[in-house]
mmCIF file of C-alpha atoms and ligand atoms in Angstrom:
data_model
loop_
_atom_site.group_PDB
_atom_site.id
_atom_site.type_symbol
_atom_site.label_atom_id
_atom_site.label_comp_id
_atom_site.label_asym_id
_atom_site.label_seq_id
_atom_site.Cartn_x
_atom_site.Cartn_y
_atom_site.Cartn_z
ATOM 1 C CA MET A 548 72.958 64.255 66.102
ATOM 2 C CA LYS A 549 75.871 64.545 69.286
ATOM 3 C CA ILE A 550 75.036 67.158 71.517
ATOM 4 C CA ILE A 551 78.201 69.501 72.567
ATOM 5 C CA ASN A 552 77.936 71.598 75.332
ATOM 6 C CA PRO A 553 81.195 73.671 75.590
ATOM 7 C CA GLN A 554 81.852 76.046 78.450
ATOM 8 C CA THR A 555 81.067 79.551 77.243
ATOM 9 C CA LEU A 556 83.454 82.991 78.500
ATOM 10 C CA GLY A 557 81.159 84.182 80.937
ATOM 11 C CA GLU A 558 80.463 80.839 82.314
ATOM 12 C CA PHE A 559 84.503 80.092 82.971
ATOM 13 C CA ILE A 560 84.717 83.320 84.101
ATOM 14 C CA ILE A 561 82.403 82.975 87.204
ATOM 15 C CA GLU A 562 84.171 79.334 87.559
ATOM 16 C CA LYS A 563 87.556 80.902 87.950
ATOM 17 C CA GLN A 564 86.667 83.280 90.385
ATOM 18 C CA SER A 565 86.944 81.299 93.096
ATOM 19 C CA GLU A 566 90.876 80.689 92.608
ATOM 20 C CA PHE A 567 91.249 84.400 93.594
ATOM 21 C CA GLN A 568 91.647 84.368 97.733
ATOM 22 C CA TYR A 569 89.296 86.941 99.073
ATOM 23 C CA SER A 570 87.721 87.438 95.051
ATOM 24 C CA SER A 571 84.901 90.306 95.187
ATOM 25 C CA GLY A 572 84.094 89.541 91.600
ATOM 26 C CA GLU A 573 86.038 93.070 90.132
ATOM 27 C CA LEU A 574 88.139 91.506 88.053
ATOM 28 C CA SER A 575 85.733 89.126 86.451
ATOM 29 C CA ARG A 576 83.169 92.051 86.105
ATOM 30 C CA LEU A 577 86.465 93.915 84.298
ATOM 31 C CA LEU A 578 86.949 91.096 81.868
ATOM 32 C CA SER A 579 83.212 90.761 81.221
ATOM 33 C CA ALA A 580 83.563 94.500 79.937
ATOM 34 C CA ILE A 581 86.514 93.410 77.885
ATOM 35 C CA LYS A 582 84.399 90.681 76.017
ATOM 36 C CA LEU A 583 81.666 92.955 75.752
ATOM 37 C CA ALA A 584 83.835 95.951 73.748
ATOM 38 C CA SER A 585 85.466 93.039 71.691
ATOM 39 C CA LYS A 586 82.341 91.603 70.117
ATOM 40 C CA VAL A 587 81.390 95.652 69.304
ATOM 41 C CA VAL A 588 85.317 95.811 67.709
ATOM 42 C CA ASN A 589 84.608 92.385 66.123
ATOM 43 C CA GLN A 590 81.086 94.363 64.147
ATOM 44 C CA GLU A 591 83.042 97.091 63.210
ATOM 45 C CA VAL A 592 86.375 95.229 62.084
ATOM 46 C CA ASN A 593 84.160 92.661 59.934
ATOM 47 C CA LYS A 594 83.169 95.877 58.019
ATOM 48 C CA ALA A 595 86.062 97.614 57.630
ATOM 49 C CA GLY A 596 85.807 96.814 53.798
ATOM 50 C CA LEU A 597 82.771 98.377 53.794
ATOM 51 C CA VAL A 598 84.140 101.860 54.535
ATOM 52 C CA ASP A 599 84.692 103.185 51.564
ATOM 53 C CA ILE A 600 81.481 102.378 49.811
ATOM 54 C CA ILE A 601 79.308 103.505 52.634
ATOM 55 C CA GLY A 602 82.225 106.551 52.840
ATOM 56 C CA ALA A 603 80.814 107.176 48.825
ATOM 57 C CA MET A 604 77.227 107.685 50.700
ATOM 58 C CA GLY A 605 78.033 110.490 52.905
ATOM 59 C CA ASN A 606 80.809 109.246 55.428
ATOM 60 C CA LYS A 607 78.043 108.676 57.984
ATOM 61 C CA ASN A 608 76.975 105.566 59.958
ATOM 62 C CA VAL A 609 73.180 104.534 61.040
ATOM 63 C CA GLN A 610 73.537 106.929 64.184
ATOM 64 C CA GLY A 611 74.479 109.726 61.509
ATOM 65 C CA GLU A 612 77.999 109.896 63.254
ATOM 66 C CA GLU A 613 81.264 110.458 61.221
ATOM 67 C CA GLN A 614 83.223 107.042 60.233
ATOM 68 C CA GLN A 615 86.225 106.843 62.835
ATOM 69 C CA LYS A 616 89.546 105.225 61.652
ATOM 70 C CA LEU A 617 89.068 102.168 63.409
ATOM 71 C CA ASP A 618 92.216 102.406 66.313
ATOM 72 C CA VAL A 619 90.125 105.601 67.333
ATOM 73 C CA PHE A 620 87.012 103.930 67.572
ATOM 74 C CA ALA A 621 88.368 100.678 69.221
ATOM 75 C CA ASN A 622 90.340 103.003 71.706
ATOM 76 C CA GLU A 623 86.992 104.987 72.632
ATOM 77 C CA VAL A 624 85.025 101.399 72.917
ATOM 78 C CA PHE A 625 86.879 100.099 75.228
ATOM 79 C CA ILE A 626 87.622 102.891 76.970
ATOM 80 C CA ALA A 627 83.473 103.184 77.521
ATOM 81 C CA ALA A 628 83.218 99.670 78.681
ATOM 82 C CA LEU A 629 85.520 100.267 81.366
ATOM 83 C CA ASN A 630 84.424 103.426 82.523
ATOM 84 C CA ASN A 631 80.853 102.772 82.142
ATOM 85 C CA ARG A 632 80.774 100.011 84.182
ATOM 86 C CA GLU A 633 82.948 101.357 86.780
ATOM 87 C CA VAL A 634 85.269 98.219 86.836
ATOM 88 C CA VAL A 635 88.690 100.055 86.929
ATOM 89 C CA CYS A 636 90.151 103.189 88.512
ATOM 90 C CA GLY A 637 92.522 104.158 85.762
ATOM 91 C CA ILE A 638 93.129 103.166 81.931
ATOM 92 C CA ALA A 639 96.392 103.913 80.492
ATOM 93 C CA SER A 640 95.856 103.784 76.099
ATOM 94 C CA GLU A 641 98.765 103.363 73.471
ATOM 95 C CA GLU A 642 96.410 105.832 71.421
ATOM 96 C CA ASN A 643 96.444 108.281 74.353
ATOM 97 C CA LYS A 644 98.996 110.371 75.725
ATOM 98 C CA ASP A 645 98.412 110.571 79.104
ATOM 99 C CA PHE A 646 96.334 107.901 81.485
ATOM 100 C CA ILE A 647 92.824 108.212 81.996
ATOM 101 C CA GLU A 648 91.668 108.677 86.214
ATOM 102 C CA VAL A 649 88.149 107.118 86.054
ATOM 103 C CA LYS A 650 85.974 109.835 88.023
ATOM 104 C CA ALA A 651 82.734 108.837 86.975
ATOM 105 C CA GLY A 652 79.874 106.858 89.341
ATOM 106 C CA LYS A 653 80.271 106.714 93.126
ATOM 107 C CA ASN A 654 82.341 104.209 93.263
ATOM 108 C CA ALA A 655 85.157 104.741 90.433
ATOM 109 C CA ASN A 656 88.018 105.231 92.478
ATOM 110 C CA GLU A 657 87.334 102.580 94.798
ATOM 111 C CA SER A 658 88.470 100.069 91.950
ATOM 112 C CA LYS A 659 91.651 98.521 92.933
ATOM 113 C CA TYR A 660 92.638 97.914 89.122
ATOM 114 C CA VAL A 661 94.245 99.169 86.191
ATOM 115 C CA VAL A 662 94.053 98.739 82.547
ATOM 116 C CA LEU A 663 96.657 99.259 79.867
ATOM 117 C CA ILE A 664 95.146 98.449 76.325
ATOM 118 C CA ASP A 665 96.563 98.700 72.532
ATOM 119 C CA PRO A 666 92.908 98.940 71.328
ATOM 120 C CA LEU A 667 94.267 98.065 67.638
ATOM 121 C CA ASP A 668 97.565 96.248 67.003
ATOM 122 C CA GLY A 669 98.610 95.474 63.577
ATOM 123 C CA SER A 670 96.446 98.793 62.684
ATOM 124 C CA SER A 671 98.514 98.989 59.180
ATOM 125 C CA ASN A 672 97.037 95.412 58.072
ATOM 126 C CA ILE A 673 92.967 97.085 58.231
ATOM 127 C CA ASP A 674 92.629 98.014 54.779
ATOM 128 C CA VAL A 675 93.633 94.865 53.214
ATOM 129 C CA ASN A 676 91.795 92.241 55.286
ATOM 130 C CA VAL A 677 94.338 90.962 57.462
ATOM 131 C CA ASN A 678 94.371 89.883 61.154
ATOM 132 C CA VAL A 679 94.571 92.703 63.807
ATOM 133 C CA GLY A 680 94.235 92.660 67.696
ATOM 134 C CA THR A 681 93.704 93.947 70.675
ATOM 135 C CA ILE A 682 96.038 93.751 73.757
ATOM 136 C CA PHE A 683 95.205 94.435 77.309
ATOM 137 C CA SER A 684 97.075 94.432 80.538
ATOM 138 C CA ILE A 685 95.490 94.410 84.344
ATOM 139 C CA TYR A 686 97.323 95.413 87.445
ATOM 140 C CA ARG A 687 96.484 95.967 90.849
ATOM 141 C CA ARG A 688 96.820 99.779 91.666
ATOM 142 C CA VAL A 689 99.999 100.516 94.118
ATOM 143 C CA THR A 690 98.233 103.758 95.862
ATOM 144 C CA SER A 691 95.508 103.207 98.550
ATOM 145 C CA GLU A 692 91.806 103.047 97.187
ATOM 146 C CA GLY A 693 89.442 105.656 97.225
ATOM 147 C CA THR A 694 92.579 108.094 96.161
ATOM 148 C CA PRO A 695 92.622 109.340 92.204
ATOM 149 C CA VAL A 696 95.556 107.085 90.379
ATOM 150 C CA GLU A 697 98.697 107.699 89.636
ATOM 151 C CA LEU A 698 101.801 107.288 86.890
ATOM 152 C CA LYS A 699 103.096 105.086 89.634
ATOM 153 C CA ASP A 700 99.761 102.623 89.180
ATOM 154 C CA PHE A 701 100.406 102.149 86.060
ATOM 155 C CA LEU A 702 104.108 101.880 86.046
ATOM 156 C CA GLN A 703 104.625 98.533 87.267
ATOM 157 C CA PRO A 704 107.079 95.599 86.155
ATOM 158 C CA GLY A 705 105.245 92.879 84.129
ATOM 159 C CA ASN A 706 105.644 90.488 86.792
ATOM 160 C CA LYS A 707 102.967 92.571 88.803
ATOM 161 C CA GLN A 708 100.552 91.993 86.735
ATOM 162 C CA VAL A 709 97.219 90.052 87.981
ATOM 163 C CA ALA A 710 95.837 89.456 84.416
ATOM 164 C CA ALA A 711 96.396 89.996 80.434
ATOM 165 C CA GLY A 712 95.073 88.636 77.028
ATOM 166 C CA TYR A 713 94.813 89.636 73.984
ATOM 167 C CA VAL A 714 91.653 89.300 70.868
ATOM 168 C CA VAL A 715 92.679 88.625 67.577
ATOM 169 C CA TYR A 716 89.985 89.648 64.923
ATOM 170 C CA GLY A 717 90.885 86.798 62.125
ATOM 171 C CA SER A 718 89.023 84.372 60.371
ATOM 172 C CA SER A 719 88.145 83.473 63.815
ATOM 173 C CA THR A 720 87.522 85.826 67.114
ATOM 174 C CA MET A 721 89.396 84.392 69.826
ATOM 175 C CA ILE A 722 89.920 85.826 72.729
ATOM 176 C CA VAL A 723 92.931 84.278 75.107
ATOM 177 C CA TYR A 724 93.714 85.488 78.499
ATOM 178 C CA THR A 725 95.836 84.534 81.373
ATOM 179 C CA THR A 726 94.790 85.363 85.023
ATOM 180 C CA GLY A 727 98.252 83.822 86.147
ATOM 181 C CA TYR A 728 96.829 79.882 86.295
ATOM 182 C CA GLY A 729 97.809 79.110 82.756
ATOM 183 C CA VAL A 730 96.036 80.202 79.439
ATOM 184 C CA ASN A 731 93.128 79.883 77.567
ATOM 185 C CA GLY A 732 91.381 80.456 74.884
ATOM 186 C CA PHE A 733 87.672 81.661 73.856
ATOM 187 C CA THR A 734 86.557 81.330 69.764
ATOM 188 C CA LEU A 735 83.439 83.809 69.218
ATOM 189 C CA ASP A 736 80.717 82.222 67.596
ATOM 190 C CA PRO A 737 79.341 85.219 65.377
ATOM 191 C CA ALA A 738 75.995 83.713 65.231
ATOM 192 C CA LEU A 739 75.011 83.895 68.637
ATOM 193 C CA GLY A 740 77.635 86.780 69.851
ATOM 194 C CA VAL A 741 79.478 84.234 72.573
ATOM 195 C CA TYR A 742 82.789 83.011 73.267
ATOM 196 C CA TYR A 743 83.224 79.224 73.794
ATOM 197 C CA LEU A 744 86.089 77.674 75.341
ATOM 198 C CA SER A 745 87.944 76.029 72.427
ATOM 199 C CA HIS A 746 91.608 76.034 73.417
ATOM 200 C CA PRO A 747 91.864 75.207 77.204
ATOM 201 C CA ASP A 748 95.331 75.547 78.808
ATOM 202 C CA ILE A 749 97.395 76.104 76.290
ATOM 203 C CA LYS A 750 101.207 75.253 76.025
ATOM 204 C CA ILE A 751 103.943 76.723 73.750
ATOM 205 C CA PRO A 752 105.982 73.584 72.537
ATOM 206 C CA GLU A 753 109.329 74.342 73.433
ATOM 207 C CA LYS A 754 110.750 74.126 70.298
ATOM 208 C CA GLY A 755 109.777 75.248 66.967
ATOM 209 C CA ASN A 756 110.166 75.796 63.266
ATOM 210 C CA ILE A 757 108.816 79.316 62.665
ATOM 211 C CA TYR A 758 110.302 82.535 63.098
ATOM 212 C CA SER A 759 108.847 86.233 62.684
ATOM 213 C CA ILE A 760 110.807 89.248 62.088
ATOM 214 C CA ASN A 761 110.529 92.555 59.640
ATOM 215 C CA GLU A 762 113.952 91.369 57.713
ATOM 216 C CA GLY A 763 113.521 94.572 55.515
ATOM 217 C CA ASN A 764 115.235 95.932 58.598
ATOM 218 C CA TYR A 765 117.945 93.299 58.859
ATOM 219 C CA ILE A 766 121.039 95.656 57.765
ATOM 220 C CA LYS A 767 120.381 97.621 60.512
ATOM 221 C CA PHE A 768 119.397 95.034 63.403
ATOM 222 C CA PRO A 769 122.480 94.152 65.973
ATOM 223 C CA LEU A 770 125.081 91.741 65.520
ATOM 224 C CA GLY A 771 123.659 88.950 67.802
ATOM 225 C CA ILE A 772 120.079 88.953 65.705
ATOM 226 C CA LYS A 773 121.940 89.093 62.066
ATOM 227 C CA LYS A 774 123.955 85.988 63.164
ATOM 228 C CA TYR A 775 120.771 84.614 64.442
ATOM 229 C CA ILE A 776 118.574 85.110 61.400
ATOM 230 C CA LYS A 777 121.464 83.402 59.544
ATOM 231 C CA TYR A 778 121.217 80.126 62.127
ATOM 232 C CA CYS A 779 117.690 79.938 61.110
ATOM 233 C CA GLN A 780 118.270 79.792 57.539
ATOM 234 C CA GLU A 781 121.312 77.445 57.937
ATOM 235 C CA GLU A 782 120.759 73.737 56.689
ATOM 236 C CA GLU A 783 121.608 71.847 59.435
ATOM 237 C CA GLY A 784 118.974 69.466 61.555
ATOM 238 C CA GLU A 785 115.462 70.613 62.267
ATOM 239 C CA ARG A 786 116.611 74.171 59.772
ATOM 240 C CA PRO A 787 116.342 75.897 58.194
ATOM 241 C CA TYR A 788 112.957 76.986 59.997
ATOM 242 C CA THR A 789 110.159 78.497 57.760
ATOM 243 C CA SER A 790 109.539 82.831 58.006
ATOM 244 C CA ARG A 791 105.959 84.352 58.888
ATOM 245 C CA TYR A 792 105.631 87.774 59.614
ATOM 246 C CA ILE A 793 102.337 89.066 59.463
ATOM 247 C CA GLY A 794 102.876 92.575 60.895
ATOM 248 C CA SER A 795 99.663 92.312 63.252
ATOM 249 C CA LEU A 796 101.869 91.124 66.488
ATOM 250 C CA VAL A 797 98.779 89.538 68.107
ATOM 251 C CA ALA A 798 97.907 86.929 64.966
ATOM 252 C CA ASP A 799 102.291 86.462 64.644
ATOM 253 C CA PHE A 800 102.138 85.838 68.439
ATOM 254 C CA HIS A 801 99.093 83.532 67.931
ATOM 255 C CA ARG A 802 100.419 81.592 65.445
ATOM 256 C CA ASN A 803 103.462 80.945 67.228
ATOM 257 C CA MET A 804 102.097 80.032 70.419
ATOM 258 C CA LEU A 805 99.536 77.170 68.740
ATOM 259 C CA LYS A 806 102.416 75.955 66.602
ATOM 260 C CA GLY A 807 105.546 77.009 68.168
ATOM 261 C CA GLY A 808 108.533 79.469 66.995
ATOM 262 C CA ILE A 809 109.433 82.991 67.873
ATOM 263 C CA TYR A 810 108.771 86.396 67.342
ATOM 264 C CA LEU A 811 111.587 89.679 67.300
ATOM 265 C CA TYR A 812 110.809 93.044 67.153
ATOM 266 C CA PRO A 813 114.765 93.495 67.843
ATOM 267 C CA SER A 814 116.288 97.157 68.611
ATOM 268 C CA TYR A 815 117.743 98.823 65.169
ATOM 269 C CA SER A 816 120.484 101.396 64.649
ATOM 270 C CA HIS A 817 117.407 104.195 64.454
ATOM 271 C CA ALA A 818 115.416 102.524 67.131
ATOM 272 C CA PRO A 819 117.753 101.742 70.056
ATOM 273 C CA LYS A 820 115.086 99.970 71.697
ATOM 274 C CA GLY A 821 113.196 98.787 69.102
ATOM 275 C CA LYS A 822 109.188 99.758 67.939
ATOM 276 C CA LEU A 823 107.320 97.589 70.543
ATOM 277 C CA ARG A 824 105.518 99.174 74.016
ATOM 278 C CA LEU A 825 106.576 97.733 76.629
ATOM 279 C CA LEU A 826 103.530 98.276 78.749
ATOM 280 C CA TYR A 827 100.705 97.687 75.941
ATOM 281 C CA GLU A 828 102.477 95.177 73.866
ATOM 282 C CA CYS A 829 105.340 93.434 75.349
ATOM 283 C CA ASN A 830 104.637 92.775 78.870
ATOM 284 C CA PRO A 831 101.488 91.422 78.718
ATOM 285 C CA MET A 832 102.321 89.203 75.812
ATOM 286 C CA ALA A 833 105.645 88.108 78.085
ATOM 287 C CA PHE A 834 103.187 86.947 80.853
ATOM 288 C CA LEU A 835 100.673 85.052 78.426
ATOM 289 C CA ALA A 836 104.185 83.146 76.980
ATOM 290 C CA GLU A 837 105.217 82.662 80.834
ATOM 291 C CA GLN A 838 102.051 81.504 81.000
ATOM 292 C CA ALA A 839 102.284 79.194 78.458
ATOM 293 C CA GLY A 840 105.408 77.692 79.494
ATOM 294 C CA GLY A 841 107.082 79.694 76.546
ATOM 295 C CA SER A 842 109.409 82.826 77.412
ATOM 296 C CA ALA A 843 110.025 86.574 76.405
ATOM 297 C CA SER A 844 113.204 88.641 76.348
ATOM 298 C CA ASP A 845 114.719 92.197 75.414
ATOM 299 C CA GLY A 846 117.682 89.806 74.413
ATOM 300 C CA PHE A 847 119.272 90.046 77.689
ATOM 301 C CA THR A 848 116.582 90.471 80.407
ATOM 302 C CA ARG A 849 113.442 89.064 81.026
ATOM 303 C CA ILE A 850 110.768 91.492 79.569
ATOM 304 C CA LEU A 851 108.337 91.009 83.020
ATOM 305 C CA ASP A 852 111.310 92.169 85.039
ATOM 306 C CA LEU A 853 111.909 95.554 83.238
ATOM 307 C CA ASN A 854 110.907 98.479 85.483
ATOM 308 C CA PRO A 855 109.170 100.785 83.346
ATOM 309 C CA ILE A 856 110.016 104.793 83.603
ATOM 310 C CA GLU A 857 107.401 106.199 81.329
ATOM 311 C CA LEU A 858 104.228 105.213 80.070
ATOM 312 C CA HIS A 859 104.718 104.852 76.102
ATOM 313 C CA GLN A 860 108.504 103.568 76.664
ATOM 314 C CA ARG A 861 109.480 101.186 74.179
ATOM 315 C CA SER A 862 111.415 97.747 74.415
ATOM 316 C CA PRO A 863 113.203 94.954 71.917
ATOM 317 C CA PHE A 864 110.832 92.068 72.402
ATOM 318 C CA ILE A 865 111.887 88.206 71.396
ATOM 319 C CA CYS A 866 109.238 86.157 72.490
ATOM 320 C CA GLY A 867 107.941 82.771 72.030
ATOM 321 C CA SER A 868 109.178 78.858 72.387
ATOM 322 C CA LYS A 869 111.392 78.318 75.144
ATOM 323 C CA GLU A 870 114.245 77.313 73.878
ATOM 324 C CA MET A 871 114.754 79.560 70.654
ATOM 325 C CA VAL A 872 114.702 82.473 72.825
ATOM 326 C CA ILE A 873 117.370 80.905 75.147
ATOM 327 C CA LYS A 874 119.214 80.773 71.296
ATOM 328 C CA VAL A 875 118.743 84.350 70.691
ATOM 329 C CA GLU A 876 119.985 85.131 73.861
ATOM 330 C CA GLU A 877 122.944 83.319 73.674
ATOM 331 C CA PHE A 878 123.684 84.795 70.229
ATOM 332 C CA MET A 879 123.329 88.479 71.784
ATOM 333 C CA LYS A 880 125.914 87.752 74.268
ATOM 334 C CA ASN A 881 128.291 86.301 72.219
ATOM 335 C CA ALA A 882 127.934 88.987 69.625
ATOM 336 C CA ASN A 883 128.288 91.601 72.835
ATOM 337 C CA GLU A 884 131.681 90.079 74.257
HETATM 338 P P1 AHG B 758 100.179 98.814 66.526
HETATM 339 O O1 AHG B 758 99.467 98.975 65.154
HETATM 340 O O2 AHG B 758 99.299 99.047 67.586
HETATM 341 O O3 AHG B 758 100.763 100.245 66.015
HETATM 342 O O4 AHG B 758 101.251 98.046 66.214
HETATM 343 C C1 AHG B 758 101.861 97.574 65.141
HETATM 344 C C2 AHG B 758 103.016 96.567 65.717
HETATM 345 C C3 AHG B 758 102.917 95.357 65.891
HETATM 346 O O5 AHG B 758 101.513 94.811 65.768
HETATM 347 C C4 AHG B 758 103.534 94.806 64.679
HETATM 348 O O6 AHG B 758 104.175 93.505 64.883
HETATM 349 C C5 AHG B 758 104.740 95.806 64.143
HETATM 350 O O7 AHG B 758 104.066 97.071 64.776
HETATM 351 C C6 AHG B 758 105.082 95.765 62.384
HETATM 352 O O8 AHG B 758 105.882 96.930 62.659
HETATM 353 P P2 AHG B 758 106.638 96.654 61.145
HETATM 354 O O9 AHG B 758 105.926 96.963 60.437
HETATM 355 O O10 AHG B 758 107.624 97.938 61.627
HETATM 356 O O11 AHG B 758 107.709 95.368 60.937
HETATM 357 MN MN1 MN B 759 100.384 97.398 68.848
HETATM 358 MN MN1 MN B 760 97.648 99.796 68.368
#
């Protein structure tokens, strides 16, 4: 029998800690807290199909607590994991109106990191057994350590991210993350509850033949996007491209990153900034895309260079294989002239 000994996520985090100059191990502890929370959420996502059956018995779980909506549950789990370990000084979540100042514990606001999360991405897919995810983004605070966090600690451009990643709760559950030195993916062994390095140094193919967009909104899209969709469908060279749209950004992005492709959530007539949130969705995915050799744009500007002005700001989002993103930008520019 061949003995395989893959590296675990825990080992990988510790090994990579030395890549950071003057590292105090704080980021490693933060990533470990995310790893732990993701396993708790994974357990609950796996049971999602049972909720109605359990609900019929009184809607209580084993601790006697009311069953919660999964996105509320995921939000609480991630916030609790980050709070309890005192690894961040502030948390902003797509599910909370305001950011949370981490006060508990004597060292709380001495931490130098803030985390922004989309605790459950693709929530409309939960009850149909389709992949959902978690997205996270980590920054160093700009205000002084030891003082309460402020809004400006969270409103930093994406190019200041220290780390970002996602969890995809799928046919296998994976964590994919970057600390600015490439992108690595880890697959959960559900029997052992251990993540193993399964996708080292992920690179997005420069070109792809998959496009992912909610074409139901076609009529409302800007002209440049409409023309790009028609371009994808033309019979010419490697086209027509294949259309794949799950409706969970994490899952669509993950597939495109491994196979090559482009994800588009453009502006449309009723939503001039599109739907996706710059801080919880676009920035972390853009950081990952670039670290894997891909690209991310709002159609005109690099996502990571946008200056956020509010926590829940939205942005058009076009992301994936570099050559494909460049092509969309060309269409947008030409349509605007
Ligand atoms: P969330 O579940 O966190 O609100 O995010 C849903 C997002 C994203 O995951 C997905 O790609 C997109 O919404 C789908 O939107 P449409 O249904 O409008 O296509
Ligand atoms: Mn989301
Ligand atoms: Mn969400």
